[in-house]
Coordinates of C-alpha atoms in Angstrom, one line a residue:
M1 CA 0.0 0.0 0.0
T2 CA 2.9 2.3 -0.7
D3 CA 2.7 5.4 -2.8
L4 CA -1.0 6.0 -2.2
T5 CA -2.2 9.6 -2.3
S6 CA -4.1 11.0 0.7
T7 CA -7.3 10.8 -1.4
Q8 CA -6.7 7.1 -2.1
I9 CA -6.1 6.4 1.5
G10 CA -9.3 8.3 2.5
V11 CA -11.3 6.3 0.0
R12 CA -9.8 3.0 1.3
R13 CA -10.6 4.0 4.9
A14 CA -14.2 4.8 4.0
A15 CA -14.5 1.5 2.2
E16 CA -13.0 -0.3 5.2
M17 CA -15.5 1.4 7.5
A18 CA -18.3 0.4 5.2
A19 CA -17.1 -3.2 5.4
V20 CA -16.9 -3.1 9.2
F21 CA -20.4 -1.8 9.4
M22 CA -21.8 -4.4 7.0
I23 CA -20.1 -7.2 8.9
G24 CA -21.2 -6.1 12.3
D25 CA -24.8 -5.2 11.3
G26 CA -25.0 -8.4 9.3
M27 CA -23.9 -10.5 12.3
L28 CA -26.4 -8.8 14.6
G29 CA -29.2 -9.2 12.1
L30 CA -28.3 -12.9 11.6
L31 CA -27.9 -13.7 15.3
Q32 CA -30.5 -11.4 16.9
P33 CA -33.0 -10.4 14.2
T34 CA -36.0 -9.4 16.3
R35 CA -34.0 -7.4 18.9
H36 CA -32.0 -5.7 16.2
V37 CA -35.1 -4.6 14.2
T38 CA -36.9 -3.5 17.3
L39 CA -34.0 -1.3 18.3
W40 CA -34.0 0.4 14.9
R41 CA -37.7 1.1 14.6
S42 CA -38.2 4.8 14.6
E43 CA -40.7 7.7 14.5
V44 CA -38.6 9.1 11.7
G45 CA -40.2 7.8 8.5
A46 CA -37.0 7.5 6.5
V47 CA -35.3 5.5 9.2
D48 CA -38.3 3.3 9.9
A49 CA -38.7 2.6 6.2
L50 CA -35.3 0.9 6.2
V51 CA -36.3 -1.7 8.9
R52 CA -40.0 -1.9 8.3
P53 CA -39.7 -4.7 5.8
F54 CA -38.0 -6.9 8.4
A55 CA -40.5 -6.3 11.3
G56 CA -42.1 -9.6 12.3
R57 CA -40.0 -11.4 9.8
P58 CA -36.9 -12.7 11.5
G59 CA -36.1 -15.1 8.7
R60 CA -36.0 -12.3 6.2
R61 CA -33.7 -10.3 8.5
R62 CA -31.4 -13.3 8.9
A63 CA -31.2 -13.7 5.2
Y64 CA -30.4 -10.0 4.8
G65 CA -27.8 -10.3 7.6
L66 CA -26.1 -13.1 5.7
L67 CA -26.1 -11.0 2.6
Q68 CA -24.6 -8.1 4.5
L69 CA -21.9 -10.3 6.1
T70 CA -21.0 -11.7 2.7
A71 CA -20.8 -8.3 1.1
G72 CA -18.7 -6.9 3.9
L73 CA -16.2 -9.8 3.8
T74 CA -16.0 -9.5 0.1
L75 CA -15.3 -5.8 0.2
A76 CA -12.6 -6.3 2.9
A77 CA -11.0 -9.0 0.8
V78 CA -10.9 -6.7 -2.2
L79 CA -9.4 -4.0 -0.1
R80 CA -6.6 -6.3 1.0
R81 CA -5.2 -6.5 -2.5

């Protein structure tokens, strides 16, 4: 990772943070889907719209958690190169 510009480093750091978020959120959604969705329900319509499709559907949230986990690990693997 030598000879990277500060912009390139910033982009890689942002991508790494996205991977960390996807992995962590995916694991929580996979292991504790009901608790996780309940925590994120909100009076703010835009926020609630993100979790509403998973309310009362733990299997759907688990499937999405697995997708997030896979995407985060894939992103981290790409960044490793």
